């Protein structure tokens, strides 16, 4: 198998909980707790889960905007998790980000020209006329007009601002863009336009994406594979079609039941999960999902399920799968 572009192994990010006058550490927020996945060249991995499951923290840790607590992050085989900020500079060009909120991720005092050109100036890639030309090309590439370059971010709609953010992310010819809920703040019709734009750019430049979202419906069109996260752990990871047609984890099944079906004749039974997501400061023992899982049995609260490959390329962490399936067969979750 070809070397992946991004390889993440056992990535952990804990944040200390401090209390009192002396700010003593009294606990840890287990935001990301040992996640592993690869992203191939030109591939999109959707990373999905409810708010607070750790998916955005995972993205920020891979970007090294925050330092990991443990684990390995490799770009084309080179470890980057232990690099200093200075050493990271060479890799920053390969790793770019598009943030969730196009209203706050753009400097309101800069013209669009300066926002898109900022990375090119910071990395001394181009100056003068060459810089102007490159910035204009980037704006046109993302569907903005050349006239837009002399305006300020507040003069644009949410979708157009996200296009500005995408142009800025593209400026340094990255290999991987981490899209952190890039369409969550946009209207549904604009969401589709931005997702189509990201798809077109991927085909043209061979980009890879880690596409973080809380909604499976949003990642469906753009992802090749999807990883589902719950309370700091990846519970299932599979090819998009396999995940949508044969979900193997009860949490994925519940998330899928909330995805609208386009066919008015068809219907999907909605699974309402009981209770709230437990606190990441004191995650439940055993399977973290056992407090809400409709299929939980004795073993679930005592023993943490291991990630297993139930079908080629389809990995799931659930005791039920272990009990019901051999290594090479699929099963439907009990009704
Ligand atoms: Fe549910 Fe048990 Fe599977 Fe966890 S291990 S998802 S609690 S059946």
Coordinates of C-alpha atoms and ligand atoms in Angstrom, one line a residue:
X1 CA 0.0 0.0 0.0
X2 CA 1.3 3.5 -0.9
X3 CA 2.5 5.6 2.0
X4 CA -0.3 7.8 3.3
X5 CA -0.1 11.5 3.2
X6 CA -1.2 11.8 6.8
X7 CA -0.7 9.1 9.4
X8 CA -2.1 9.6 12.9
X9 CA -1.4 6.9 15.6
X10 CA -2.7 6.9 19.1
X11 CA -3.2 10.7 19.2
X12 CA -4.1 12.0 22.6
X13 CA -4.9 15.5 23.7
X14 CA -5.8 16.2 27.4
X15 CA -6.4 19.6 28.9
X16 CA -5.8 20.1 32.6
X17 CA -8.7 21.2 34.7
X18 CA -7.4 23.8 37.2
X19 CA -9.1 25.0 40.4
X20 CA -8.6 27.2 43.4
X21 CA -6.4 30.2 44.1
X22 CA -3.3 28.2 43.4
X23 CA -4.8 26.9 40.1
X24 CA -4.0 23.3 41.0
X25 CA -4.7 20.6 38.4
X26 CA -7.7 18.6 39.7
X27 CA -8.4 16.6 36.6
X28 CA -8.0 16.2 32.8
X29 CA -10.4 16.9 30.0
X30 CA -10.0 13.8 27.8
X31 CA -10.7 15.7 24.5
X32 CA -8.9 13.2 22.2
X33 CA -8.1 9.9 23.6
X34 CA -6.0 7.7 21.3
X35 CA -7.3 8.1 17.8
X36 CA -5.6 6.5 14.7
X37 CA -6.3 7.0 11.0
X38 CA -4.6 7.6 7.7
X39 CA -5.4 10.0 4.8
X40 CA -4.2 9.1 1.4
X41 CA -3.1 11.6 -1.3
X42 CA -6.2 13.1 -2.9
X43 CA -8.5 11.6 -0.3
X44 CA -11.2 13.2 1.9
X45 CA -11.7 11.7 5.3
X46 CA -14.9 13.0 7.0
X47 CA -14.6 13.2 10.8
X48 CA -18.0 13.3 12.4
X49 CA -19.5 13.4 15.9
X50 CA -21.6 15.5 18.2
X51 CA -20.4 18.8 19.5
X52 CA -17.7 18.3 22.2
X53 CA -16.6 14.8 20.9
X54 CA -13.1 16.1 20.3
X55 CA -13.1 16.3 16.5
X56 CA -12.1 19.9 16.2
X57 CA -9.4 19.4 18.9
X58 CA -8.1 16.5 16.8
X59 CA -7.9 18.8 13.7
X60 CA -6.1 21.6 15.7
X61 CA -3.6 19.0 17.2
X62 CA -2.8 17.7 13.7
X63 CA -2.2 21.2 12.6
X64 CA 0.0 21.7 15.7
X65 CA -2.0 24.7 16.7
X66 CA -2.0 22.9 20.0
X67 CA 0.6 20.3 21.1
X68 CA -0.5 16.7 21.4
X69 CA -0.3 15.0 24.8
X70 CA 0.8 11.7 23.2
X71 CA 0.8 9.9 19.9
X72 CA 2.3 10.2 16.5
X73 CA 1.5 12.5 13.5
X74 CA 3.4 11.8 10.3
X75 CA 3.3 13.7 7.0
X76 CA 4.5 11.5 4.2
X77 CA 6.3 9.4 6.7
X78 CA 8.0 12.3 8.6
X79 CA 7.1 12.7 12.3
X80 CA 5.9 16.2 13.0
X81 CA 4.3 15.8 16.5
X82 CA 7.5 16.7 18.4
X83 CA 8.7 19.5 16.2
X84 CA 9.1 23.0 17.6
X85 CA 7.1 25.9 16.1
X86 CA 10.2 26.9 14.1
X87 CA 10.8 23.4 12.8
X88 CA 7.1 23.2 11.9
X89 CA 7.4 26.2 9.5
X90 CA 8.4 24.0 6.6
X91 CA 5.4 21.7 7.1
X92 CA 2.9 24.6 7.6
X93 CA 2.9 25.2 3.9
X94 CA 1.7 21.6 3.4
X95 CA -1.0 21.8 6.1
X96 CA -3.6 24.5 5.8
X97 CA -7.0 25.1 7.5
X98 CA -10.4 26.5 6.6
X99 CA -12.3 27.5 9.8
X100 CA -15.9 27.1 10.7
X101 CA -16.8 30.8 11.1
X102 CA -16.1 32.9 8.0
X103 CA -17.2 35.9 10.0
X104 CA -14.5 35.8 12.6
X105 CA -11.7 34.0 10.7
X106 CA -11.0 36.9 8.4
X107 CA -9.3 40.1 9.6
X108 CA -12.0 42.8 9.2
X109 CA -9.4 45.5 8.7
X110 CA -7.6 43.9 5.8
X111 CA -8.8 44.0 2.2
X112 CA -9.5 40.7 0.5
X113 CA -6.3 41.2 -1.6
X114 CA -4.2 41.3 1.6
X115 CA -6.0 38.4 3.3
X116 CA -5.4 36.0 0.4
X117 CA -1.9 37.3 -0.2
X118 CA -0.9 37.1 3.5
X119 CA 0.6 33.5 3.4
X120 CA 2.5 34.4 0.2
X121 CA 4.0 37.4 1.9
X122 CA 4.8 35.6 5.2
X123 CA 6.6 32.8 3.3
X124 CA 8.3 35.3 0.9
X125 CA 6.9 33.3 -2.0
X126 CA 6.1 36.3 -4.2
X127 CA 6.1 40.1 -4.2
X128 CA 5.0 43.0 -6.3
X129 CA 3.3 42.2 -9.6
X130 CA 3.7 38.5 -9.2
X131 CA 2.0 38.6 -5.9
X132 CA -0.9 40.6 -7.4
X133 CA -1.2 38.1 -10.2
X134 CA -1.2 35.1 -7.9
X135 CA -3.8 36.6 -5.6
X136 CA -6.1 37.5 -8.6
X137 CA -5.7 33.9 -9.9
X138 CA -6.7 32.5 -6.5
X139 CA -9.7 34.7 -6.2
X140 CA -11.0 33.7 -9.6
X141 CA -10.3 30.0 -8.9
X142 CA -12.7 30.1 -5.9
X143 CA -15.4 32.0 -7.8
X144 CA -14.7 35.6 -6.7
X145 CA -14.3 38.5 -9.1
X146 CA -11.1 40.5 -9.4
X147 CA -13.1 43.5 -8.2
X148 CA -13.7 41.7 -4.9
X149 CA -10.0 42.1 -4.0
X150 CA -10.3 45.7 -3.0
X151 CA -13.2 45.2 -0.7
X152 CA -13.4 44.3 3.0
X153 CA -14.7 41.0 4.4
X154 CA -17.9 42.7 5.9
X155 CA -19.0 43.5 2.4
X156 CA -19.5 39.8 1.6
X157 CA -22.0 37.1 2.3
X158 CA -21.1 34.1 4.5
X159 CA -20.5 31.8 1.5
X160 CA -18.3 34.4 -0.3
X161 CA -16.3 34.9 2.9
X162 CA -15.8 31.2 3.1
X163 CA -14.5 31.3 -0.5
X164 CA -12.0 34.0 0.6
X165 CA -10.9 31.6 3.4
X166 CA -10.5 28.8 0.9
X167 CA -8.4 31.0 -1.4
X168 CA -6.1 31.9 1.5
X169 CA -5.7 28.2 2.4
X170 CA -4.8 27.4 -1.3
X171 CA -2.2 30.1 -1.6
X172 CA 0.8 28.0 -0.6
X173 CA -0.1 24.9 -2.7
X174 CA -0.9 22.7 0.4
X175 CA -1.2 18.9 0.3
X176 CA -3.8 18.7 3.1
X177 CA -6.5 21.1 4.2
X178 CA -8.2 20.6 7.5
X179 CA -11.7 21.9 7.0
X180 CA -13.1 22.5 10.5
X181 CA -16.9 22.6 10.1
X182 CA -16.5 24.9 7.0
X183 CA -20.1 25.0 6.1
X184 CA -21.9 24.8 9.5
X185 CA -22.5 28.5 9.7
X186 CA -23.9 28.7 6.1
X187 CA -27.4 28.3 4.6
X188 CA -28.1 24.9 3.1
X189 CA -28.0 26.1 -0.5
X190 CA -24.7 27.9 0.1
X191 CA -23.3 24.8 1.9
X192 CA -23.7 22.8 -1.3
X193 CA -21.9 25.4 -3.4
X194 CA -18.9 25.5 -1.0
X195 CA -18.8 21.7 -0.9
X196 CA -18.9 21.5 -4.7
X197 CA -16.1 24.1 -4.8
X198 CA -13.9 22.0 -2.4
X199 CA -14.6 18.9 -4.6
X200 CA -13.6 20.8 -7.8
X201 CA -10.4 22.1 -6.2
X202 CA -9.5 18.6 -4.9
X203 CA -9.8 17.1 -8.4
X204 CA -7.8 20.0 -9.9
X205 CA -4.9 20.1 -7.3
X206 CA -5.0 16.5 -5.9
X207 CA -5.7 17.9 -2.4
X208 CA -6.5 15.8 0.6
X209 CA -9.0 17.0 3.2
X210 CA -9.8 16.1 6.8
X211 CA -13.4 17.3 6.8
X212 CA -14.7 17.9 10.3
X213 CA -18.5 18.1 10.8
X214 CA -21.2 17.3 13.3
X215 CA -23.6 16.2 10.6
X216 CA -23.3 13.0 8.5
X217 CA -25.4 14.5 5.7
X218 CA -22.8 17.3 5.2
X219 CA -19.8 14.9 4.9
X220 CA -21.7 12.4 2.7
X221 CA -21.0 14.1 -0.6
X222 CA -17.4 15.1 -0.1
X223 CA -15.9 12.2 1.8
X224 CA -14.3 9.0 0.5
X225 CA -14.1 7.5 4.0
X226 CA -15.8 8.6 7.2
X227 CA -14.6 8.2 10.8
X228 CA -17.2 8.6 13.6
X229 CA -16.0 10.0 16.9
X230 CA -17.6 9.7 20.3
X231 CA -16.2 11.2 23.5
X232 CA -12.6 11.4 22.3
X233 CA -12.5 8.1 20.5
X234 CA -13.1 6.9 17.0
X235 CA -15.8 4.2 17.2
X236 CA -16.1 3.4 13.5
X237 CA -14.2 4.1 10.3
X238 CA -15.1 2.9 6.9
X239 CA -15.6 3.7 3.2
X240 CA -18.5 6.2 2.9
X241 CA -20.9 3.8 1.1
X242 CA -20.3 0.9 3.6
X243 CA -20.8 3.3 6.5
X244 CA -24.1 4.6 5.1
X245 CA -25.5 1.3 4.0
X246 CA -24.1 -1.1 6.7
X247 CA -23.3 0.9 9.8
X248 CA -21.6 -1.4 12.3
X249 CA -21.6 0.8 15.5
X250 CA -24.8 1.7 17.4
X251 CA -23.7 5.3 17.6
X252 CA -23.2 5.6 13.8
X253 CA -26.6 3.9 13.4
X254 CA -28.2 6.6 15.6
X255 CA -26.4 9.5 13.8
X256 CA -27.5 8.0 10.4
X257 CA -31.1 7.7 11.6
X258 CA -31.2 11.6 11.8
X259 CA -30.0 12.0 8.2
X260 CA -33.0 13.0 6.0
X261 CA -33.8 10.6 3.2
X262 CA -34.3 12.3 -0.2
X263 CA -36.9 9.8 -1.4
X264 CA -40.4 10.9 0.1
X265 CA -41.6 7.3 -0.2
X266 CA -38.7 5.9 1.9
X267 CA -38.4 6.5 5.6
X268 CA -35.8 5.8 8.3
X269 CA -36.6 5.0 11.9
X270 CA -35.2 7.8 14.0
X271 CA -33.2 6.5 17.0
X272 CA -33.3 8.9 19.9
X273 CA -30.4 8.4 22.2
X274 CA -31.2 8.5 25.9
X275 CA -29.3 10.9 28.2
X276 CA -26.6 13.4 27.5
X277 CA -23.1 12.9 26.3
X278 CA -21.1 12.2 29.5
X279 CA -18.4 14.6 30.7
X280 CA -15.0 14.2 29.0
X281 CA -13.4 14.9 32.4
X282 CA -14.8 11.6 33.8
X283 CA -15.6 9.4 30.7
X284 CA -17.5 6.2 31.5
X285 CA -15.4 3.0 32.0
X286 CA -15.6 0.3 29.5
X287 CA -17.3 1.4 26.2
X288 CA -17.8 5.2 26.5
X289 CA -21.1 4.8 24.7
X290 CA -22.6 2.3 27.1
X291 CA -24.5 4.9 29.1
X292 CA -26.6 5.7 26.0
X293 CA -26.3 2.6 23.9
X294 CA -29.7 0.8 23.3
X295 CA -27.8 -2.6 22.9
X296 CA -25.5 -2.3 26.0
X297 CA -24.9 -5.5 27.9
X298 CA -22.9 -6.4 31.0
X299 CA -19.5 -6.5 29.4
X300 CA -19.9 -3.0 27.9
X301 CA -19.5 -1.1 31.2
X302 CA -16.4 -3.1 32.2
X303 CA -14.3 -3.7 29.2
X304 CA -13.3 -1.2 26.5
X305 CA -14.0 -2.6 23.0
X306 CA -11.0 -2.7 20.7
X307 CA -11.1 -1.4 17.2
X308 CA -11.5 -4.4 14.9
X309 CA -11.6 -4.8 11.2
X310 CA -15.0 -6.5 10.6
X311 CA -14.9 -6.3 6.9
X312 CA -11.9 -5.3 4.7
X313 CA -11.4 -1.5 5.4
X314 CA -14.3 -1.3 7.8
X315 CA -13.2 -0.9 11.4
X316 CA -15.5 -0.7 14.5
X317 CA -15.0 -0.7 18.2
X318 CA -18.0 -2.6 19.7
X319 CA -18.3 -5.8 21.7
X320 CA -21.5 -6.6 19.8
X321 CA -19.6 -6.9 16.5
X322 CA -17.1 -9.2 18.2
X323 CA -19.8 -11.5 19.4
X324 CA -21.9 -11.5 16.2
X325 CA -19.3 -11.4 13.4
X326 CA -16.3 -13.3 12.4
X327 CA -13.5 -11.3 10.8
X328 CA -14.9 -11.5 7.3
X329 CA -18.6 -11.1 7.5
X330 CA -21.0 -8.2 8.0
X331 CA -24.0 -8.1 10.3
X332 CA -27.0 -5.8 10.8
X333 CA -27.5 -4.4 14.2
X334 CA -30.3 -6.0 16.2
X335 CA -33.7 -4.5 15.7
Ligands
LIG1 FE1 -23.1 -0.5 22.7 FE2 -21.7 -2.3 24.1 FE3 -21.2 -1.8 21.5 FE4 -20.5 0.0 23.3 S1 -19.6 -2.1 23.1 S2 -21.5 0.3 21.4 S3 -22.2 -0.3 24.7 S4 -23.0 -2.7 22.4

